[in-house]
Short mmCIF file of C-alpha atoms in Angstrom, two decimals:
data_model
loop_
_atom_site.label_atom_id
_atom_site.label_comp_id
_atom_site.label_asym_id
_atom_site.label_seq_id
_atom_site.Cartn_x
_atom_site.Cartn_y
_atom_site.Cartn_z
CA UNK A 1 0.00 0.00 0.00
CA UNK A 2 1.70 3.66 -0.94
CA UNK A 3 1.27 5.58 2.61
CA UNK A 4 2.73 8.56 0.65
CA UNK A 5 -0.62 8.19 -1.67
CA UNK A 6 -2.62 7.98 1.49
CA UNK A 7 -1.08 10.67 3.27
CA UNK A 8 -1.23 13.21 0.01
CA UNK A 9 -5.37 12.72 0.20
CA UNK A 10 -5.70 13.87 3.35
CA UNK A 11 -6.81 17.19 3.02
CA UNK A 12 -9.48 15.59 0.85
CA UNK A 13 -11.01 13.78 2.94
CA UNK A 14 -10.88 17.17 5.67
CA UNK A 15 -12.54 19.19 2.65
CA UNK A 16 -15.75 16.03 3.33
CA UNK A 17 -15.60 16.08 6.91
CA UNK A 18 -15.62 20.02 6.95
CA UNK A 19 -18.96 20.58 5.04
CA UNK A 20 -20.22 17.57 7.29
CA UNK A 21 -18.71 20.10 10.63
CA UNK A 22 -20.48 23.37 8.62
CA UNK A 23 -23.94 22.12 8.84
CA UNK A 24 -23.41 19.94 12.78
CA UNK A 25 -22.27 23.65 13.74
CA UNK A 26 -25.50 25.05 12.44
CA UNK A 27 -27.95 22.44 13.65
CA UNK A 28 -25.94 22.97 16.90
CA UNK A 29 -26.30 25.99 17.02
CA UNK A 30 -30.33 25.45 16.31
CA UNK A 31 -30.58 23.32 18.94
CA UNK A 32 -29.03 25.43 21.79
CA UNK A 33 -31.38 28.20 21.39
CA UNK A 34 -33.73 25.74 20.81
CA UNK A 35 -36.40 28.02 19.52
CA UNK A 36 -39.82 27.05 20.48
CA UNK A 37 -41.53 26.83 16.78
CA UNK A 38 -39.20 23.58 15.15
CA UNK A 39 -40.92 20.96 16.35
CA UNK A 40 -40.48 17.46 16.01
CA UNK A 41 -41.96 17.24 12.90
CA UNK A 42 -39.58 20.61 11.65
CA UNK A 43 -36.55 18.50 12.73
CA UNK A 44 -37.81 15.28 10.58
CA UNK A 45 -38.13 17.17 7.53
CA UNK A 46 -35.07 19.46 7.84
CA UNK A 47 -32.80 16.15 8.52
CA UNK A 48 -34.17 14.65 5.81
CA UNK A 49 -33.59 18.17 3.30
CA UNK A 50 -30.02 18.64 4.60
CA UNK A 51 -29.21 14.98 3.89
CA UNK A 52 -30.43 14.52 0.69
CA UNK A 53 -28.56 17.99 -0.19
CA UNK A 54 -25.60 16.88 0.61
CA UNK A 55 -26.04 13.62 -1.28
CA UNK A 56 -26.72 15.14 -4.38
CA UNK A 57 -24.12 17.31 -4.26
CA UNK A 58 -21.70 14.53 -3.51
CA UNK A 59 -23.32 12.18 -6.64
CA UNK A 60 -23.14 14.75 -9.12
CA UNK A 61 -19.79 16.19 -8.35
CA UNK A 62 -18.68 12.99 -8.39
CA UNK A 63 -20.14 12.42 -12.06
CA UNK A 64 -18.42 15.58 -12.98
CA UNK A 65 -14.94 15.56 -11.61
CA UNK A 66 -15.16 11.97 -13.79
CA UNK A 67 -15.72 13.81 -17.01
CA UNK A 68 -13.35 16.80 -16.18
CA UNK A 69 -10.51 13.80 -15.55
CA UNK A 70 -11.54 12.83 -19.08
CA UNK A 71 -11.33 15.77 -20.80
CA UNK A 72 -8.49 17.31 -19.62
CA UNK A 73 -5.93 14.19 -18.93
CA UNK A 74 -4.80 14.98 -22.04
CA UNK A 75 -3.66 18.55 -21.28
CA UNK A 76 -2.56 17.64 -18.11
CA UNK A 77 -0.40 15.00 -19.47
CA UNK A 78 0.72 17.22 -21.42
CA UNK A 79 1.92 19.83 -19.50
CA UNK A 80 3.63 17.17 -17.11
CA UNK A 81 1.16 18.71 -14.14
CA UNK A 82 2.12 16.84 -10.82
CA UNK A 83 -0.71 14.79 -9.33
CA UNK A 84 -0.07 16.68 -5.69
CA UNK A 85 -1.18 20.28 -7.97
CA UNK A 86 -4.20 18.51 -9.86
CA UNK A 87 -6.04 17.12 -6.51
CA UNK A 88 -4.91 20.16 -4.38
CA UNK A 89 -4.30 22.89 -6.64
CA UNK A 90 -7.06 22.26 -8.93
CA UNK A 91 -10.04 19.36 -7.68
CA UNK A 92 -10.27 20.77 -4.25
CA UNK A 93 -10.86 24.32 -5.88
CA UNK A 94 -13.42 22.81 -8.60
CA UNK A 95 -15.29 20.86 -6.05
CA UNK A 96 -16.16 24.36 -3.94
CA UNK A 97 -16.88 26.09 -6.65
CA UNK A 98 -19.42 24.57 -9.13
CA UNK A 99 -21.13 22.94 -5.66
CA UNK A 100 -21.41 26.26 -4.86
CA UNK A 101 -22.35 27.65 -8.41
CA UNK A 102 -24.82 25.14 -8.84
CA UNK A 103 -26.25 24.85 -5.27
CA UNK A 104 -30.39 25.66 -6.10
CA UNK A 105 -29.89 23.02 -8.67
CA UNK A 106 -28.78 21.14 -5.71
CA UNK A 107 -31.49 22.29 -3.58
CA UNK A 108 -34.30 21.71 -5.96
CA UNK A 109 -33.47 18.51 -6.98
CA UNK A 110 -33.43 17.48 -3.12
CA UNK A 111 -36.13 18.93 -2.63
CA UNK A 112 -38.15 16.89 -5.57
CA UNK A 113 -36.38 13.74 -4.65
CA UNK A 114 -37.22 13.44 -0.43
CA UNK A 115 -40.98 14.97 -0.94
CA UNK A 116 -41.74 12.57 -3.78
CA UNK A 117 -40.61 10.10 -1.27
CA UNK A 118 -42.68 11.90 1.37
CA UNK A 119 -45.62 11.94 -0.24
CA UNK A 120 -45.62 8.55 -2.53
CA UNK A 121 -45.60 7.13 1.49
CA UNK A 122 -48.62 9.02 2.00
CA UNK A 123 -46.81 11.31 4.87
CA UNK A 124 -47.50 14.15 3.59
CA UNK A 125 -51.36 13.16 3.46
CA UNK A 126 -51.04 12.30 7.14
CA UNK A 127 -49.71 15.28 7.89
CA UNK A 128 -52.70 17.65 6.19
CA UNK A 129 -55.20 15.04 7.60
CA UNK A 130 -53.82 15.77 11.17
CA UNK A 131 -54.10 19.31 10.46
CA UNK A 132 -50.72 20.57 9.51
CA UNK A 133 -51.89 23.11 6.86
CA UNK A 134 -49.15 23.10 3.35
CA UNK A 135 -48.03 26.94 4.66
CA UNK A 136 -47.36 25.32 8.05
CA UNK A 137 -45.43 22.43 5.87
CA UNK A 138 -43.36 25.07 4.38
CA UNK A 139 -41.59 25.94 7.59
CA UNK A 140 -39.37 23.36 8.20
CA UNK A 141 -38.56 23.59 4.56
CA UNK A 142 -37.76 27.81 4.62
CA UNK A 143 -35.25 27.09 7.53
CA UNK A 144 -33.39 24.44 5.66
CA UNK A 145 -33.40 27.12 3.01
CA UNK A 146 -31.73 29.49 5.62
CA UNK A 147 -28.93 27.32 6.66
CA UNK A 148 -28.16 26.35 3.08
CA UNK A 149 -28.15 29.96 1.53
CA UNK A 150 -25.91 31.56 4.68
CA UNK A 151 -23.30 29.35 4.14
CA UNK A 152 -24.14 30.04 0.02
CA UNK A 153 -22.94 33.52 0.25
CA UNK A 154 -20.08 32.82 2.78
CA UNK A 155 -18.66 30.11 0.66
CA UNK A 156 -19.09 32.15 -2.43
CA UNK A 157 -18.22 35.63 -0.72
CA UNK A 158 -15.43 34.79 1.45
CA UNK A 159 -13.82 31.60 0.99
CA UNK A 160 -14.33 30.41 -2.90
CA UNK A 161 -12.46 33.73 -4.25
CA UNK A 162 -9.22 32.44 -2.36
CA UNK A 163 -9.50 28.96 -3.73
CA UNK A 164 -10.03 30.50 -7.24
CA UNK A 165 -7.21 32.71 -7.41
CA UNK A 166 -5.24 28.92 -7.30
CA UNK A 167 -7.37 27.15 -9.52
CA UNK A 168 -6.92 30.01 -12.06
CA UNK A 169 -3.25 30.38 -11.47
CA UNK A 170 -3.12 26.36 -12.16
CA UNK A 171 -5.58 26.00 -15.19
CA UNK A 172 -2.70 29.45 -17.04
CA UNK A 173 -0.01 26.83 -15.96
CA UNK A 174 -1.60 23.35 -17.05
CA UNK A 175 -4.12 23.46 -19.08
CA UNK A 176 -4.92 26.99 -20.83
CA UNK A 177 -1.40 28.06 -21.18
CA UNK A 178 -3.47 31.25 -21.68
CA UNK A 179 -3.43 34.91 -19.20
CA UNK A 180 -3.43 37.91 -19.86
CA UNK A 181 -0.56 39.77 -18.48
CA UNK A 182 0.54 42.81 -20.12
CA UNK A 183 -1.61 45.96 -21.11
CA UNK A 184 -0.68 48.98 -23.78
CA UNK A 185 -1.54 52.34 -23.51
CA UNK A 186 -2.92 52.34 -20.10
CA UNK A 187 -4.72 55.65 -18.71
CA UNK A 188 -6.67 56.42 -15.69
CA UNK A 189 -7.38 58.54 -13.37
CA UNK A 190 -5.96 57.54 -9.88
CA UNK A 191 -6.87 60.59 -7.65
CA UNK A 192 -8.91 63.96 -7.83
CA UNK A 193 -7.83 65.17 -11.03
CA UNK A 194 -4.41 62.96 -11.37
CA UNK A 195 -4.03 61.00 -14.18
CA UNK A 196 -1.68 58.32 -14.74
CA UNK A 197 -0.39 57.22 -18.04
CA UNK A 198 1.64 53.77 -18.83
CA UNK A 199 2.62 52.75 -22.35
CA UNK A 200 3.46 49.14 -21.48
CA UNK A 201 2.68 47.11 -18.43
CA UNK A 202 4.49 43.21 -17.86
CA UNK A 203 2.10 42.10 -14.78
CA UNK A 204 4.52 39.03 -14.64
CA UNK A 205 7.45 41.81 -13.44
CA UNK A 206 4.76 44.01 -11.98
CA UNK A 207 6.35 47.14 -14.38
CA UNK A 208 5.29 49.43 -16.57
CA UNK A 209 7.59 51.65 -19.10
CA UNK A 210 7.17 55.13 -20.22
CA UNK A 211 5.55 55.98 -17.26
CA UNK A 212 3.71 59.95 -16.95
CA UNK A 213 1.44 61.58 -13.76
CA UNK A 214 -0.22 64.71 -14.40
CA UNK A 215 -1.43 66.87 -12.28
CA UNK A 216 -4.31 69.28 -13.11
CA UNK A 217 -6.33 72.22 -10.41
CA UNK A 218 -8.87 73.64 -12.04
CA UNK A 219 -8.26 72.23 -15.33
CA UNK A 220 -5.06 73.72 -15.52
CA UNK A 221 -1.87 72.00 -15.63
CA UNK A 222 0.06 71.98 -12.18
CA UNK A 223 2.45 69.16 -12.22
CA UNK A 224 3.73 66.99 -14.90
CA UNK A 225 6.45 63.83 -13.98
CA UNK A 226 7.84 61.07 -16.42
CA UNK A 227 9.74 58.01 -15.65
CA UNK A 228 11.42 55.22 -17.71
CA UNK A 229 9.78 52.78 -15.62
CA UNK A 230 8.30 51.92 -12.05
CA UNK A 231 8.41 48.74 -10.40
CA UNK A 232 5.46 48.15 -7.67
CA UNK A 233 6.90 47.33 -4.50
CA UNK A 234 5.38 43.94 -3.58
CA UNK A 235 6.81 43.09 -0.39
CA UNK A 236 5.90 46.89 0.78
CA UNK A 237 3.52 47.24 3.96
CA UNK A 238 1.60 49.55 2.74
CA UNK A 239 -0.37 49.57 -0.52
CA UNK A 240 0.10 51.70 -3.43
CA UNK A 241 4.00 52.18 -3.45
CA UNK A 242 5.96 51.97 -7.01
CA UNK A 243 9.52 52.55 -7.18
CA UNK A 244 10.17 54.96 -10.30
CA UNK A 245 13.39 55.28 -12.53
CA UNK A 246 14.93 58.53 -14.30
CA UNK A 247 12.32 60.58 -13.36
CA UNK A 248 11.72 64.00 -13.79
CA UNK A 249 9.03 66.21 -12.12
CA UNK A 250 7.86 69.16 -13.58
CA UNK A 251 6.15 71.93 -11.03
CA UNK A 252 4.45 74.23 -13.33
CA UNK A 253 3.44 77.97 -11.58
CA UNK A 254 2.54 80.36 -14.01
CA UNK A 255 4.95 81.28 -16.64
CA UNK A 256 7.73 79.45 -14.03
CA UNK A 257 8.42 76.20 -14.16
CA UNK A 258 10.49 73.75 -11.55
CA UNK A 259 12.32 70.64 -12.89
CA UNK A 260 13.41 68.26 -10.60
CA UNK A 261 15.11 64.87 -11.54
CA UNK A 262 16.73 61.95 -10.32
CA UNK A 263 17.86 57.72 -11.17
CA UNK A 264 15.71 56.90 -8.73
CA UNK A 265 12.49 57.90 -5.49
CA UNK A 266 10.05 55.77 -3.82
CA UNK A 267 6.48 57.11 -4.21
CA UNK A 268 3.01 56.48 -4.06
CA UNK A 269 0.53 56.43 -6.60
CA UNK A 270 -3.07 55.16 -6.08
CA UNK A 271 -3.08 52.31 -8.32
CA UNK A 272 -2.47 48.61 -8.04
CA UNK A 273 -1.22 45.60 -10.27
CA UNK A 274 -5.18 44.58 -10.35
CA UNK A 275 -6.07 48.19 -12.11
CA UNK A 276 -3.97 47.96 -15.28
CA UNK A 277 -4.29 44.21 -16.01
CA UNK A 278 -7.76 42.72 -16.73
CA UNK A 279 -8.14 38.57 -16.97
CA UNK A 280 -11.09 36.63 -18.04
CA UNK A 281 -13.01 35.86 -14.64
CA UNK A 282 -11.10 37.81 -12.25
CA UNK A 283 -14.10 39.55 -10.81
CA UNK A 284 -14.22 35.67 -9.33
CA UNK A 285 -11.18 36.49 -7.76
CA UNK A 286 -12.37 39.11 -5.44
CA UNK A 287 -13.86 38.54 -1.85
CA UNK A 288 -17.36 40.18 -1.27
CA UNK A 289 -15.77 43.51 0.47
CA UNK A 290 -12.91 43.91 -2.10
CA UNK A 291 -15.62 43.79 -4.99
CA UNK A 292 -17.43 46.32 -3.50
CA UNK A 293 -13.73 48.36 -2.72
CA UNK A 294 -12.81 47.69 -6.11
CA UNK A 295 -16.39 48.86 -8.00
CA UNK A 296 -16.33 52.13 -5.83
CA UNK A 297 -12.37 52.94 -6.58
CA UNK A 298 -13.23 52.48 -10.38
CA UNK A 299 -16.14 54.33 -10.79
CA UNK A 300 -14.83 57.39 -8.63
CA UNK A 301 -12.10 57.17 -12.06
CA UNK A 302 -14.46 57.00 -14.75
CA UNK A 303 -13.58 53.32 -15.59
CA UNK A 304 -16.10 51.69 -18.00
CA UNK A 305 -15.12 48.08 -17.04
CA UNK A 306 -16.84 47.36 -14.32
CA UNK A 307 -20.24 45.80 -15.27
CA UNK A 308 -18.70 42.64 -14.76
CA UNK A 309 -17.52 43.47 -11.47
CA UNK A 310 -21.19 44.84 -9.86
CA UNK A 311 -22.60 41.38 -11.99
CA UNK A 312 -20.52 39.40 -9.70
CA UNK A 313 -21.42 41.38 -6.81
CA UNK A 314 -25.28 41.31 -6.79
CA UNK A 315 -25.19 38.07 -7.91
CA UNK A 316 -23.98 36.62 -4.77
CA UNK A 317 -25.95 38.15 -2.93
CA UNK A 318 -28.92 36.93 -5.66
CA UNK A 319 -27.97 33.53 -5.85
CA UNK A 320 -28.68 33.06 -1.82
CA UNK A 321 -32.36 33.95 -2.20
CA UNK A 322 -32.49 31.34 -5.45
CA UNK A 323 -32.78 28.31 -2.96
CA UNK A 324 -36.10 29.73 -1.30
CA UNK A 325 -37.63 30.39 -4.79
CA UNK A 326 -37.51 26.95 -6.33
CA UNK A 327 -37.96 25.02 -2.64
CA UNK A 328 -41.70 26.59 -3.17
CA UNK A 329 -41.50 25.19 -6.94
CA UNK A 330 -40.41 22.21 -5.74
CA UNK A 331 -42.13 21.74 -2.45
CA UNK A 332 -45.90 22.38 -4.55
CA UNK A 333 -44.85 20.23 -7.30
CA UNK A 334 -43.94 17.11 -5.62
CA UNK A 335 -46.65 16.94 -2.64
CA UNK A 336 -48.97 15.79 -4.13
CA UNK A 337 -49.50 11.61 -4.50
CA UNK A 338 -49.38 10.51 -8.00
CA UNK A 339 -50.07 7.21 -9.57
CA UNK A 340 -47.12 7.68 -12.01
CA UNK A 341 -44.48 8.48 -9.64
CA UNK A 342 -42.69 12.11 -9.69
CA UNK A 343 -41.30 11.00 -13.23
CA UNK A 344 -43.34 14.19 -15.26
CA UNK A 345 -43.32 16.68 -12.27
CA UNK A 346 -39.49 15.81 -11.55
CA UNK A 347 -38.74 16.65 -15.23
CA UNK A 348 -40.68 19.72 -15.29
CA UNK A 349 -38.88 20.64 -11.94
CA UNK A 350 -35.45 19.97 -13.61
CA UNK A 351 -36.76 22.06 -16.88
CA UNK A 352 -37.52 24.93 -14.45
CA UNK A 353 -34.30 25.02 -12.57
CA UNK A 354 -31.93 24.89 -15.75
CA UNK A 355 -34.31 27.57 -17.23
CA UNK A 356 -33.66 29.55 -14.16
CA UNK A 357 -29.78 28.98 -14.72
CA UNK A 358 -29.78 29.70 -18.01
CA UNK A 359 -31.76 32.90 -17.55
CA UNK A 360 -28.83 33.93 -14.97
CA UNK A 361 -26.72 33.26 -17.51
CA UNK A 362 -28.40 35.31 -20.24
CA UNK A 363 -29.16 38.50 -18.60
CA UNK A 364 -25.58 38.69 -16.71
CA UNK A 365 -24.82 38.55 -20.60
CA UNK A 366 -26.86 41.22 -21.48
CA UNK A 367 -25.52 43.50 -18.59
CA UNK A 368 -21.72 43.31 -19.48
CA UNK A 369 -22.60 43.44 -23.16
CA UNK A 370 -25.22 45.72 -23.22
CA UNK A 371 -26.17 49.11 -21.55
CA UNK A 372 -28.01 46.91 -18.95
CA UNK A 373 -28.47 47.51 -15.07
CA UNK A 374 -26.39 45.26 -13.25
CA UNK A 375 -28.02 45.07 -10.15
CA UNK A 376 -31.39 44.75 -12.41
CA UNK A 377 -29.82 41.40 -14.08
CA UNK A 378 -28.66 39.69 -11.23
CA UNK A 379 -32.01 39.54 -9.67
CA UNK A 380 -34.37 39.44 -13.53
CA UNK A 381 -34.26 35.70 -12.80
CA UNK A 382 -35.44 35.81 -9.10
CA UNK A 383 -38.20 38.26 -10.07
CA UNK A 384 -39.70 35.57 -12.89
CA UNK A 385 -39.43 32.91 -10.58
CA UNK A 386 -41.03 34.15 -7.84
CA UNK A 387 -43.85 34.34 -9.92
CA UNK A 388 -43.94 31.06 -11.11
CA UNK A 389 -43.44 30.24 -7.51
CA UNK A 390 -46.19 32.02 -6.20
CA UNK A 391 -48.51 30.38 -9.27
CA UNK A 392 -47.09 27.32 -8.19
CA UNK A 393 -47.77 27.94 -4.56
CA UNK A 394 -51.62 28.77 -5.01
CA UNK A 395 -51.84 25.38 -6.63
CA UNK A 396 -50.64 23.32 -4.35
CA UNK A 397 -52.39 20.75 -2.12
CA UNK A 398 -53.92 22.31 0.94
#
């Protein structure tokens, strides 16, 4: 038996055992304050939801990490990537992510699996003849929905950017061979009428060449400075601090002017790495508060790309309501006993949820590529669904 094998899968199997520790800390936490409306029944249902959440998620992962392996052994092979960077680097940053970007699929489809079960033993039957009305029913189901969609938007605000950034950093090395990381003819505006002007930026040496900062006070020309390059200081404490080269500063006061020059001066300019060098899915990158850092830096300088950015933004916060929207689909579609099984209602379930995906998909589309609201987009597909979720509510068994 390889122990070395055995020993590199560790953290695996901690990545299982921690989403099993995320929800025991929430029921835990439930059942200390012990709050006087779950009930017996409220605990029966919301075991069963969690569970069967979890399961799908762990089936149809599995299903696709098996057709990623597929597709891209060849690249990886390839590329020579080392096994320890493909299950570390790159499956245990997949695995968060598309669980995560996919989680109301999740939550639907558990939802339409345990309350077909439910009700094709005639609980659910029992429980409206005892007098549990179906808006009663609903509870147990609405606080399932709350544990799922906090730890939604902390996964996908907090913790899935991090894991991203290696994922991304992997798929440039071994697989895409592709990143953007230089930019031409860079200009923007990096304080209250300063603007900043680079002619070529290498992100991989964090420098840019032919380097200019001008100055302007009531649209008039104050200072002017040129360098042959700057170097961002990395290792720096602070934020913000470039190291420029031959520079020259020129203080402009009326028909007097002041040159100063030099080989070399530390200064600092309000302006990072991240705002000169744009990659496909970086807004991915960014936790929750440094999106909404980054939007507000960007539009105080007149940037145009940030749609994507404020996209990403609302639609975390979107995507957490999702899983309340299609638990009412669900939950009205499959409580009601049928002779044919949840076959036809499961498949018009399914048809519903990737409609609602694909509708995500479209008007995020629409926003970036099109003079679109962002904030509007991100939520277009809660707003439809609702409805259908309220139509689908009134219908339901009572």
């Amino acid at each position: 038996m390889n122990y070395r094998r055995i020993r590199q899968l560790r953290p695996l199997l901690k990545a299982g055992r921690w989403l099993r520790k995320a929800f025991a800390w929430l029921f835990g936490i439930l059942k200390k304050l012990k709050p006087s409306f779950i009930k017996r029944l409220d605990w029966y249902i919301i075991k069963k939801f969690i569970g069967t959440y979890i399961f799908s998620i762990v089936l149809i992962i599995s299903i696709s990490i098996v057709f990623d392996v597929n597709e891209n052994l060849a690249k990886f092979t390839q590329y020579h990537a080392p096994l320890r960077a493909i299950v570390f680097d790159y499956y245990m940053n997949f695995v968060p992510y598309f669980a995560n970007l996919f989680s109301p699929l999740f939550v639907f489809i558990a939802v339409i699996f345990f309350t077909s079960k439910l009700a094709g033993n005639s609980e659910i039957i029992a429980m409206l003849a005892a007098g549990v009305s179906f808006k009663r029913l609903m509870r147990p189901y609405m606080i399932s929905c709350v544990l799922i969609s906090l730890l939604s938007f902390y996964l996908s605000a907090y913790v899935i950017p991090h894991g991203t950034v290696i994922r991304q950093n992997f798929e440039t090395t071994y697989k895409n061979k592709r990143k953007n990381t230089a930019a031409d003819n860079v200009q923007l505006q990096v304080g209250q009428g300063v603007i900043a002007y680079i002619q070529h930026y290498d992100n991989l040496m964090k420098r840019g060449y032919g380097f200019s900062l001008d100055k302007f006070e009531n649209k008039k020309l104050v200072s002017h400075m040129t360098a042959t390059d700057i170097q961002y200081d990395t290792i720096s404490d602070t934020k913000y601090h470039w190291k420029a080269r031959n520079w020259k500063i020129r203080q402009l006061k009326g028909l007097r002017e002041h040159i100063t020059s030099g080989s070399q001066c530390d200064t600092t300019i309000m302006m990072e790495p991240t705002d000169l060098v744009y990659s496909k899915g970086q807004q991915e990158t960014f936790t929750s508060p440094e999106l909404r850092e980054y939007i507000s830096k960007q539009i105080d300088r007149g940037s145009g790309n940030v749609v994507q950015y404020q996209v990403e933004y609302h639609k975390r916060i979107a995507s957490s309501f999702a899983s309340f929207i299609l638990t009412i689909i669900g939950l009205s579609l499959s409580s009601r006993k049928r002779k044919g099984g949840m076959g036809l209602y499961l498949g018009i379930g399914l048809a519903l949820s990737f409609a609602y995906i694909m509708l995500q998909t479209v008007s995020s589309t629409f926003a970036i590529n099109a003079d679109f609201p962002p904030m509007l987009a991100a939520w277009i597909p809660n707003i439809i669904f609702a409805v259908v979720a309220y139509f689908c509510y009134r219908h339901a068994p009572n």
